[in-house]
Coordinates of N, CA and C in Angstrom, one line a residue:
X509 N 90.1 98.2 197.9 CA 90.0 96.8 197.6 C 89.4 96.0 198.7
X510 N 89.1 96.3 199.7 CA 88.6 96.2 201.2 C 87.2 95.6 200.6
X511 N 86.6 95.1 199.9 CA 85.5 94.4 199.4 C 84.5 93.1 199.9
X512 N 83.5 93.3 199.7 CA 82.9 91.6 199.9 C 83.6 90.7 199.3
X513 N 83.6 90.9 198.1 CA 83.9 89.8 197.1 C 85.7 90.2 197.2
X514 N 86.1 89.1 197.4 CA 87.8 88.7 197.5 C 88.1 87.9 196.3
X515 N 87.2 87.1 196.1 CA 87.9 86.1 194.9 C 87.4 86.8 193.1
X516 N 87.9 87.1 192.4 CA 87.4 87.5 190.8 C 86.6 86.5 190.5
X517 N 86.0 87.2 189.4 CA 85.0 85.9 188.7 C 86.4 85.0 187.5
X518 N 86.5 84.6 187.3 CA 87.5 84.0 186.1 C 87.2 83.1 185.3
X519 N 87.3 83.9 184.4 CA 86.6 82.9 182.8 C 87.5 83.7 182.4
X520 N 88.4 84.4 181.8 CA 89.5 85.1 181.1 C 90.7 85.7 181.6
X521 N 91.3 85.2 180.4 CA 93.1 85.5 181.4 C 93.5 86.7 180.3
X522 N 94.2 87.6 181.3 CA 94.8 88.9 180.9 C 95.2 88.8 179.5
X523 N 95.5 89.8 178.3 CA 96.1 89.2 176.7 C 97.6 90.2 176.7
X524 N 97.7 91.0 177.4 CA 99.1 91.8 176.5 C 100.1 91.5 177.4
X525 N 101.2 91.6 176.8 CA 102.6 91.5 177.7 C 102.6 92.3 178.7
X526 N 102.3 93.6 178.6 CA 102.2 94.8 179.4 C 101.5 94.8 180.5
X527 N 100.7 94.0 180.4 CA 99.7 93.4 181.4 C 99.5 92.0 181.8
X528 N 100.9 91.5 181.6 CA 100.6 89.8 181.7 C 100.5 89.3 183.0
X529 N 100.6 90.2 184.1 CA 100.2 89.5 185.7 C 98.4 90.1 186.0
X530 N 97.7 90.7 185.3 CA 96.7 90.6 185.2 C 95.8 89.1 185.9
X531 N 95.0 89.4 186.9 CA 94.5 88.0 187.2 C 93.3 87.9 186.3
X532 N 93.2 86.7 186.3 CA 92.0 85.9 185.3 C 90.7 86.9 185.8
X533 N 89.8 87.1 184.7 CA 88.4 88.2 185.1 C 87.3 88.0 183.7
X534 N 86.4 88.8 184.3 CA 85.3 88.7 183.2 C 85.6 89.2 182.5
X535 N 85.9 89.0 180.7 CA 85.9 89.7 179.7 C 84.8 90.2 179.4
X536 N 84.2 91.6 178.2 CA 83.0 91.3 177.4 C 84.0 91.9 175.9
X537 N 84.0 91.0 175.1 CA 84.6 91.5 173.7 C 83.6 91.9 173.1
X538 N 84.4 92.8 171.1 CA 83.5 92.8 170.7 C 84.4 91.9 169.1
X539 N 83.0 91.0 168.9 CA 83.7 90.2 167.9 C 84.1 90.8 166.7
X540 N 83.8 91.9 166.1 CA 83.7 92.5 165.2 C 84.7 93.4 165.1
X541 N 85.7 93.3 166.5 CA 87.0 94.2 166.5 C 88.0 94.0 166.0
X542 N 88.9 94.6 165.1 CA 90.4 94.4 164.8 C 91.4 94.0 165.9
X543 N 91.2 95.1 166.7 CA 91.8 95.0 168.1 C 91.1 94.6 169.3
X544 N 91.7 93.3 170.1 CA 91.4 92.7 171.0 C 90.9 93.7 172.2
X545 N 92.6 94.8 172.7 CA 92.7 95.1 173.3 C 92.0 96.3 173.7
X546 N 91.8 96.8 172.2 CA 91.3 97.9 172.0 C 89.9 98.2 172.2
X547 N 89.2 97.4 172.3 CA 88.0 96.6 172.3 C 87.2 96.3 173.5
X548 N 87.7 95.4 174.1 CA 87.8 94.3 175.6 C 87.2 95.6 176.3
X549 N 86.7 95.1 177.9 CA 86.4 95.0 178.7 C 86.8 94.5 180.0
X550 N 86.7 94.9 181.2 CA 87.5 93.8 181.9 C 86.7 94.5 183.3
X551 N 86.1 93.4 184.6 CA 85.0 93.9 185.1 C 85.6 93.2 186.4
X552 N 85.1 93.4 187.5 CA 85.0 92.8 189.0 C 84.1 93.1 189.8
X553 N 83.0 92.1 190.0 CA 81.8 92.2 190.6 C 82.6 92.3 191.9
X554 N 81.3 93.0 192.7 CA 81.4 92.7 194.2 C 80.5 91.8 194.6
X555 N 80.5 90.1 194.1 CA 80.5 89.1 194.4 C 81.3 87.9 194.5
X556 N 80.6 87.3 195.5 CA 81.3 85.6 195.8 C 80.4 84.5 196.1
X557 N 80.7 83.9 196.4 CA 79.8 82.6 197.1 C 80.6 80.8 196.7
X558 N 80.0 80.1 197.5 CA 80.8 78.6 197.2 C 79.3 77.7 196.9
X559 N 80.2 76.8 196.0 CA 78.6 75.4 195.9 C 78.8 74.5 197.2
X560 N 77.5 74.2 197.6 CA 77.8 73.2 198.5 C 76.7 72.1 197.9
X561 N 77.0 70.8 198.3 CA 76.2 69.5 197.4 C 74.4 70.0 197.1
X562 N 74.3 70.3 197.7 CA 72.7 70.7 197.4 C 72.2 72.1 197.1
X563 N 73.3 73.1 197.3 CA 72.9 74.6 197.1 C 73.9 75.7 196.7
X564 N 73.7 76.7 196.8 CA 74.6 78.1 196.1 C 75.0 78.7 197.1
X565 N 75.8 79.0 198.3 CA 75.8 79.7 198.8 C 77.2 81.6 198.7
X566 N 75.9 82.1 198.5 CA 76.6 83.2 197.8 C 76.3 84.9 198.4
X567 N 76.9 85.5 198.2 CA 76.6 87.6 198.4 C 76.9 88.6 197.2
X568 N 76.1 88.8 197.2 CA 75.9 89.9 195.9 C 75.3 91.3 196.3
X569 N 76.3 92.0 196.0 CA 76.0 93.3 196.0 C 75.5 94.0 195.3
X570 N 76.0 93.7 194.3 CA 75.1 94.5 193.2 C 75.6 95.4 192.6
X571 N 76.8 95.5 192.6 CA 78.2 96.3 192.2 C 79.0 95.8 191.4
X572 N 79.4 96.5 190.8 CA 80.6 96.2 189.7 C 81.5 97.1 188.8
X573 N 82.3 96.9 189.2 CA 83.6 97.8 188.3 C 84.1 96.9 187.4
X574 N 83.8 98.5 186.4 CA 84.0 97.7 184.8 C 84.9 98.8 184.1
X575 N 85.8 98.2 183.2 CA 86.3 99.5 182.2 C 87.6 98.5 181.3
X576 N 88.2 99.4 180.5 CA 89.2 98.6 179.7 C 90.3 99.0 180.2
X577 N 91.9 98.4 179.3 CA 93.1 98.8 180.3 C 93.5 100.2 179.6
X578 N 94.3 100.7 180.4 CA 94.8 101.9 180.4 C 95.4 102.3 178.9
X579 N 95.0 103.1 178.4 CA 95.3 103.9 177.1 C 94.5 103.5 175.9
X580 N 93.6 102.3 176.1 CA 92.3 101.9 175.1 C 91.4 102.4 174.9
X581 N 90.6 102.4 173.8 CA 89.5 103.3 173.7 C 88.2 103.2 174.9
X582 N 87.7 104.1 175.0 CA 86.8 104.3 176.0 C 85.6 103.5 175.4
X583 N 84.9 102.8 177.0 CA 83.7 101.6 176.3 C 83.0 102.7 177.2
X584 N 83.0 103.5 178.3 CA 82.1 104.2 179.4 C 80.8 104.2 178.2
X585 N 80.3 104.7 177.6 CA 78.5 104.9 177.2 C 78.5 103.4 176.7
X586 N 79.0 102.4 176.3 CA 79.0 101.2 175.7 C 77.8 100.4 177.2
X587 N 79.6 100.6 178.3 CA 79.6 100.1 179.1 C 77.3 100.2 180.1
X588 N 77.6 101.6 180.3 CA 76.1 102.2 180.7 C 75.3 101.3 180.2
X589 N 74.9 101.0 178.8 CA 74.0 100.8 177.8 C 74.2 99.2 178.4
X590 N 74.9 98.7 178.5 CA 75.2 97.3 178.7 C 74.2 96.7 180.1
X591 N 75.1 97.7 181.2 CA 74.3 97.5 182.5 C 73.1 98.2 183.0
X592 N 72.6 99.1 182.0 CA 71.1 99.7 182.2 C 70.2 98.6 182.4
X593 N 69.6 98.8 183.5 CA 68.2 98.0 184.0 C 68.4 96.5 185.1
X594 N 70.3 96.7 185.0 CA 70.2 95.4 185.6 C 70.3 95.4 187.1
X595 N 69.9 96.6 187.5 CA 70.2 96.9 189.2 C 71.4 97.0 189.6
X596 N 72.7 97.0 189.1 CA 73.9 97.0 189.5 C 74.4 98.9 189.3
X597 N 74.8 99.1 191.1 CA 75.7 99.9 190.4 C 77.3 100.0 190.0
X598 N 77.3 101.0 188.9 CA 78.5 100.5 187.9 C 79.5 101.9 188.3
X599 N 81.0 101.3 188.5 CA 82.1 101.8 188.5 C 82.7 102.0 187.1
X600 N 83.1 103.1 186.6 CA 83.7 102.8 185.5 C 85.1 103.2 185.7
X601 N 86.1 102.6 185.4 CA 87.5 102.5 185.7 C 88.2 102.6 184.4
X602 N 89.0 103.3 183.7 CA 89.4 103.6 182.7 C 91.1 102.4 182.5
X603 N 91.1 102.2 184.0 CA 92.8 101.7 183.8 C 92.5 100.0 184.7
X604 N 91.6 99.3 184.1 CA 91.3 98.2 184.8 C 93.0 97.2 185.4
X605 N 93.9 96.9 184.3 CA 95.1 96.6 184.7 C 95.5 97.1 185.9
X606 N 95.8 97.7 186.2 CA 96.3 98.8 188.0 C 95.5 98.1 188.8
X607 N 94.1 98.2 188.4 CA 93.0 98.0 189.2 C 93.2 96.6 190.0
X608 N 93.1 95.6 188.5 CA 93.5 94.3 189.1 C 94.7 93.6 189.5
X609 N 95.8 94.6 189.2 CA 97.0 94.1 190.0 C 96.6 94.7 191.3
X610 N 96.3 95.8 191.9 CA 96.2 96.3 193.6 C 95.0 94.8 193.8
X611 N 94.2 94.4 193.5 CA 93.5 93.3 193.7 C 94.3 92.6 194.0
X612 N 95.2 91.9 193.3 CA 95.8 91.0 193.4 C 97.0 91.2 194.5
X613 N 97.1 92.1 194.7 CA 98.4 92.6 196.1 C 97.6 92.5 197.5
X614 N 96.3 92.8 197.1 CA 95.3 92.3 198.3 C 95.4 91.5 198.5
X615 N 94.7 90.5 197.4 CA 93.9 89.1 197.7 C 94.9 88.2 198.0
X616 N 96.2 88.3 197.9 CA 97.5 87.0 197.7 C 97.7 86.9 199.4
X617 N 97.5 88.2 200.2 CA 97.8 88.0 201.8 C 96.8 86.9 202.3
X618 N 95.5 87.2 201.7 CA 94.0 86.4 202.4 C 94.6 85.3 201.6
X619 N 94.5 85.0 200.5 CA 95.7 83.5 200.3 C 95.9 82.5 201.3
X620 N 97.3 83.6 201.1 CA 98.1 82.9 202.5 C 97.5 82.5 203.5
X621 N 96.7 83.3 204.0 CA 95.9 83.0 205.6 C 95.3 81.5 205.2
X622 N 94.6 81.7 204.2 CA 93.5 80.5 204.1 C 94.7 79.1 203.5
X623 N 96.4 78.8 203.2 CA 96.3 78.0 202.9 C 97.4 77.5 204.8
X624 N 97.4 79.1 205.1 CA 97.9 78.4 206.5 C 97.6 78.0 207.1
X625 N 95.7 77.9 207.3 CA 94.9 77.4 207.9 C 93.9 76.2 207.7
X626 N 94.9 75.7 206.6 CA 94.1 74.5 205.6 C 92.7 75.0 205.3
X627 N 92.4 76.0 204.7 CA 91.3 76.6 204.2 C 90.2 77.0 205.8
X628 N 90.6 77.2 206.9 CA 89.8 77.2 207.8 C 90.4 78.5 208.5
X629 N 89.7 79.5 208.2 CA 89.7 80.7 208.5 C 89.3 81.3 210.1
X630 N 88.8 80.4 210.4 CA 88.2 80.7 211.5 C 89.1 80.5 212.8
X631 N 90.2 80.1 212.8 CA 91.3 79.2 213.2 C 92.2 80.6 213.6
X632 N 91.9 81.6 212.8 CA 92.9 82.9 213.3 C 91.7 83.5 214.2
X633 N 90.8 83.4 214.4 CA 89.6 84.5 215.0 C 90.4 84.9 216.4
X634 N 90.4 86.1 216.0 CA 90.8 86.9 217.5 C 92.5 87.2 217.0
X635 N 93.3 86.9 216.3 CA 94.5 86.9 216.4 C 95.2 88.2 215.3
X636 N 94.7 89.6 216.1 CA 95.0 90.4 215.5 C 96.1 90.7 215.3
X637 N 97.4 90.0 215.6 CA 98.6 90.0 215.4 C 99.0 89.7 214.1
X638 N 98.1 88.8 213.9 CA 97.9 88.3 212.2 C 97.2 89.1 211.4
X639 N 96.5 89.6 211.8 CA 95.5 90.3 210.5 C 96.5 91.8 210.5
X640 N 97.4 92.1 211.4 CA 98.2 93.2 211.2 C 99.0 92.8 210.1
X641 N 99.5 91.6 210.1 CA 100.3 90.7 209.3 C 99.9 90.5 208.3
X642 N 98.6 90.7 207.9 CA 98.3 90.6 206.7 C 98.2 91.8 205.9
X643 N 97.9 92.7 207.0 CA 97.9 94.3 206.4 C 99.1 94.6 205.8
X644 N 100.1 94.1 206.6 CA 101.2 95.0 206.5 C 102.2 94.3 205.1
X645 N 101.6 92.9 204.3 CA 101.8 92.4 203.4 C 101.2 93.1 202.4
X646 N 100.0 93.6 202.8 CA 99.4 93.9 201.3 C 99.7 95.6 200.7
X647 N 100.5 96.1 202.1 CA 100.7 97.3 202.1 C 102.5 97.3 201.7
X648 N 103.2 96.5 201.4 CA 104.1 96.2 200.7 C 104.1 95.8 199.1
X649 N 102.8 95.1 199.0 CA 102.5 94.9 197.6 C 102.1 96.2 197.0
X650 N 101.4 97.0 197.4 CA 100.8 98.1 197.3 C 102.3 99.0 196.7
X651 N 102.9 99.6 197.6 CA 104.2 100.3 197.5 C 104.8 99.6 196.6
X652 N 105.2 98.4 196.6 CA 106.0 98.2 195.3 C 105.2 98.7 194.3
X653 N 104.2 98.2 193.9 CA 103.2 98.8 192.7 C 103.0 100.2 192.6
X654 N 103.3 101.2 193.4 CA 103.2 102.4 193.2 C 104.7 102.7 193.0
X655 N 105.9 102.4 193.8 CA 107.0 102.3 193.4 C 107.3 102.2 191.7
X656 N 106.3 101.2 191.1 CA 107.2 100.6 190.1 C 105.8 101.6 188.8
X657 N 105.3 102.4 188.9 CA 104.8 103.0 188.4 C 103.5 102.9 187.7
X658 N 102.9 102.0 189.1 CA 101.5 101.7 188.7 C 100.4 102.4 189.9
X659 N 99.2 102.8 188.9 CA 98.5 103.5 190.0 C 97.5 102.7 191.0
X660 N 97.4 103.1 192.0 CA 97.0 102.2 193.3 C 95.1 102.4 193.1
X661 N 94.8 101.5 193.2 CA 93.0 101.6 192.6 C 92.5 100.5 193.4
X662 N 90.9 100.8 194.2 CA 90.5 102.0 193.9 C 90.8 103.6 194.6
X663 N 91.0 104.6 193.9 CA 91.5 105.5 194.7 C 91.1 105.8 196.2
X664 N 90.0 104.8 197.0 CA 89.7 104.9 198.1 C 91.0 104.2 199.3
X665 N 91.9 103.7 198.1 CA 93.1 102.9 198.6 C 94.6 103.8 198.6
X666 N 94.4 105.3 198.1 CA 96.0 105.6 198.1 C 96.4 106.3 198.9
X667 N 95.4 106.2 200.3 CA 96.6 106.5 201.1 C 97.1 105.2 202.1
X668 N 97.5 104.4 201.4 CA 97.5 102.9 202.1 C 98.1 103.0 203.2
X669 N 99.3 103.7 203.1 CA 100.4 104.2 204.5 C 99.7 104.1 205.6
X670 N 98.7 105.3 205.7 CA 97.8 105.4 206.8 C 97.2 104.7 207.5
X671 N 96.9 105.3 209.1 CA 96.3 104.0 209.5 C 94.9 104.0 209.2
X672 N 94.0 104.8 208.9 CA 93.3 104.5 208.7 C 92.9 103.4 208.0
X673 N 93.9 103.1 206.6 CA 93.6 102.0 205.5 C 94.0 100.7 206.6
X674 N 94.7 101.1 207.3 CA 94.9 99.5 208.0 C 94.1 99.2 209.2
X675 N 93.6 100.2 209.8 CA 92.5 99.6 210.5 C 90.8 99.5 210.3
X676 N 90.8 99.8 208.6 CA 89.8 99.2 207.9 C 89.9 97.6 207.2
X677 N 91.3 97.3 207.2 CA 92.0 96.2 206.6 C 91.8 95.0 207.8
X678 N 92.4 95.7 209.3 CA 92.0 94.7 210.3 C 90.8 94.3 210.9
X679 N 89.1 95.3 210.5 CA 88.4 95.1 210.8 C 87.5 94.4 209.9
X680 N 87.9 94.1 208.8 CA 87.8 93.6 207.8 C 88.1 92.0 207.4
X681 N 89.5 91.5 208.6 CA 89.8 90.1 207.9 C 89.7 90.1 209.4
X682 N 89.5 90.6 210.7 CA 88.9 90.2 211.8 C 87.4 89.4 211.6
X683 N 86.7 90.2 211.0 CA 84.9 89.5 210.6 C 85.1 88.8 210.1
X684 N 86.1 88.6 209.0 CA 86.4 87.8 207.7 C 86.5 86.0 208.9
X685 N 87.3 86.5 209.4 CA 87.9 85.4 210.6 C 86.9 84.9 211.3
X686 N 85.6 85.7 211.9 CA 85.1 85.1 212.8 C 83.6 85.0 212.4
X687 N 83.7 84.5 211.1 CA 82.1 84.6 210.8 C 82.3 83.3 209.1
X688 N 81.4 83.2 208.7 CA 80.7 82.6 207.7 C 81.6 83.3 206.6
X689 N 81.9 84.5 206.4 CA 81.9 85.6 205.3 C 83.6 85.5 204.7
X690 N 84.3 84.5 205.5 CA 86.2 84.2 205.3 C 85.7 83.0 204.4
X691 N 84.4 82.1 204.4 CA 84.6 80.8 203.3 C 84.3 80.9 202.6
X692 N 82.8 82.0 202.0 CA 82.2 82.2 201.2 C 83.3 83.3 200.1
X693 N 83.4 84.3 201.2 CA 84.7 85.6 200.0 C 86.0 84.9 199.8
X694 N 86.8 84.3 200.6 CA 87.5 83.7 200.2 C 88.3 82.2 200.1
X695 N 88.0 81.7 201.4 CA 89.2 80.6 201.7 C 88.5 79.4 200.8
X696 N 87.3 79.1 200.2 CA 86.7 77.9 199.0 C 87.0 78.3 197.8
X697 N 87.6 79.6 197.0 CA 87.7 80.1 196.1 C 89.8 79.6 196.1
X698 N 90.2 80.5 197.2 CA 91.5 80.2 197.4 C 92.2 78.7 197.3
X699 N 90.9 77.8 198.1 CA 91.4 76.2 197.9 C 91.1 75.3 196.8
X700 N 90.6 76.1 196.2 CA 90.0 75.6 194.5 C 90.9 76.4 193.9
X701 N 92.1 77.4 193.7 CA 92.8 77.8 192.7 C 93.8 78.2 193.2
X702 N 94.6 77.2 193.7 CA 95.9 76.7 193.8 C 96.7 77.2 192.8
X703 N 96.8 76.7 191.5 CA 97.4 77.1 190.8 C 97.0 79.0 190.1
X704 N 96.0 79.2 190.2 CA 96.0 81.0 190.0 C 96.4 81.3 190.8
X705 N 96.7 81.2 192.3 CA 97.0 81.7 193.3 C 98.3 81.8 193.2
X706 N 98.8 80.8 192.9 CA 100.7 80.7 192.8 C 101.0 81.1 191.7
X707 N 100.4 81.1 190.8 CA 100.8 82.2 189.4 C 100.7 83.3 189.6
X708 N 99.8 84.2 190.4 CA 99.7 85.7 190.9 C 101.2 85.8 191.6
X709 N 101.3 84.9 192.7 CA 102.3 85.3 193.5 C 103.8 85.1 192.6
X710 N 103.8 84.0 191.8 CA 105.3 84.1 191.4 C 105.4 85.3 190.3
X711 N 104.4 86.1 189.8 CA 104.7 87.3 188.8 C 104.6 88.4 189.4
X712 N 103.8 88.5 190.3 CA 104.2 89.9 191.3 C 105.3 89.9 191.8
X713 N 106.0 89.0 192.5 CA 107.3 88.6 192.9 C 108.2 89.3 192.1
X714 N 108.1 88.8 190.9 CA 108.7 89.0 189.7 C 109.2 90.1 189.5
X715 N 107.6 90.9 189.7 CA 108.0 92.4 189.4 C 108.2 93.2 190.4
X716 N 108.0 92.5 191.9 CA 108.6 93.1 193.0 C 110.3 93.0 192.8
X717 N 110.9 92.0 192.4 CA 112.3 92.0 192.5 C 112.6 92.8 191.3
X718 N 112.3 92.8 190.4 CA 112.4 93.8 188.9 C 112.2 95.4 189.3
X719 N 112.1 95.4 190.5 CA 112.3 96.6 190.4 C 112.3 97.1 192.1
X720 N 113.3 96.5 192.7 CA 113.9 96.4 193.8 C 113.1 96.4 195.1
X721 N 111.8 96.0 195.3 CA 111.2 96.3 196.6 C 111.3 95.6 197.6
X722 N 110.9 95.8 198.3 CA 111.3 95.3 199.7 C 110.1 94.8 200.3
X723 N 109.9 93.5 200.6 CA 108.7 92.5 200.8 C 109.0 91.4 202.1
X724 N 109.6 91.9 203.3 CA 109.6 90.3 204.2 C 108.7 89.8 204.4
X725 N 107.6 91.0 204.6 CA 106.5 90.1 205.1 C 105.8 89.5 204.4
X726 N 105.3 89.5 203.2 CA 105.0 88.6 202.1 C 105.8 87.8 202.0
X727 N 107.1 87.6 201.9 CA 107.9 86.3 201.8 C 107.8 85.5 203.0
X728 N 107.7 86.1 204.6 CA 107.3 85.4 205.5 C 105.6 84.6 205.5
X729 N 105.0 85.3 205.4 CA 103.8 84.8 205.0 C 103.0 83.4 203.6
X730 N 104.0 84.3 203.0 CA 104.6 82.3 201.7 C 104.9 81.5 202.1
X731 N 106.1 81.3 203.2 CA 106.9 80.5 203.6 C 105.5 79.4 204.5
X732 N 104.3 80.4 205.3 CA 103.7 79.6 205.9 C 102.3 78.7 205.4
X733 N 102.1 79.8 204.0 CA 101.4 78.7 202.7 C 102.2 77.8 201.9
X734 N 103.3 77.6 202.2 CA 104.3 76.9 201.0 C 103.7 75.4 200.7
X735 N 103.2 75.0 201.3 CA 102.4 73.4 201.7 C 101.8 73.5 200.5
X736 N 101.1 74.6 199.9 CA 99.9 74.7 199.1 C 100.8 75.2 198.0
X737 N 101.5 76.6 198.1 CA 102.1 77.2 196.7 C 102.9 76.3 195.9
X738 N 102.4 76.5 194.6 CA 103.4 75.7 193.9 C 104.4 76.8 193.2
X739 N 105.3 76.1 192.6 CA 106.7 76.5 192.6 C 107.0 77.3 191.4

């Protein structure tokens, strides 16, 4: 989950109970389906960018993971046929739900950072004590979610324990910190969705206490965006 793009595209909010902390993402339906779910799509570019009064400033990879939620019918040749010719290469992920909760067990630490620094990212540069701090939050979200019987995606992430995953994590919101690439991936995204941001966090929560995990450093880390989270 270590990505360019930190913030989802969002135009659509998750539909089943089973999946109801699903963060907002690109849908593609098909109108002609009985079933929604059965049907759907659900995608995450590896892009971002922010508007500024006169221009777009954005990064595009050119990548994208796409697939529907776990146990629906397979869109994989649909999916191909769709993105043929558009220069993107395509991920296809059969269990998009997992997918976007480990997203969202990511993205809620970079959150926090950006609402503890009134969206000014740059404010931690150098303060690897923090970006450990951030690791070590999202590697708590992580284990609960594998704890509670969801699988950890993308499988380039399951050996989170390791250090290797965390000192790709710190060299990661280190840059993020001391460059252009913290406002663009995330902290303009983060300060424009306030309210998705605190609805992520109060349902993971949710299901972190539903099923007994053990989180201080995410609760410590809330306590220092509380200014911004709503309730």
């Amino acid at each position: 989950m270590v990505a360019m793009a930190v913030s989802a595209l969002a135009v659509s909010p998750a539909v089943t109970p089973t999946e109801a902390i699903v963060p907002p993402t690109f849908a593609v339906t098909s109108c002609a389906s009985a079933s929604f779910v059965s049907f759907s799509m659900f995608a995450f570019a590896s892009s971002a960018g922010h508007r500024e009064q006169d221009r777009v400033v954005s990064v595009d990879l050119k990548k994208i993971t796409i697939g529907q939620l776990r146990g629906a019918q397979s869109n994989e040749q649909l999916i191909q046929k769709i993105i043929a010719g558009t220069g993107y290469k395509v991920t296809y992920e059969p269990n998009m739900g997992d997918y976007l909760l480990c997203h969202a067990a990511f993205v809620l630490p970079v959150a926090f950072a950006c609402y503890k620094t009134d969206g000014d990212l740059k404010r931690l540069k150098g303060d690897t004590a923090y970006f450990n701090k951030m690791a070590d939050a999202n590697v708590e979200g992580y284990r609960a979610l594998k704890n509670s019987g969801h699988a950890i995606l993308p499988k380039d992430d399951e050996e989170f324990e390791g250090e290797k995953y965390r000192k790709i994590c710190v060299k990661f919101f280190t840059l993020m910190c001391a460059t252009g690439l913290g406002k663009v991936c995330a902290s303009d995204h983060a300060m424009n969705a306030i309210e998705e941001m605190s609805t992520l966090n109060r349902d993971l929560k949710k299901l972190f206490e539903e099923n007994g995990a053990s989180y201080p450093v995410w609760k410590e880390m809330e306590k220092d965006a509380e200014k911004y989270l709503q309730k």
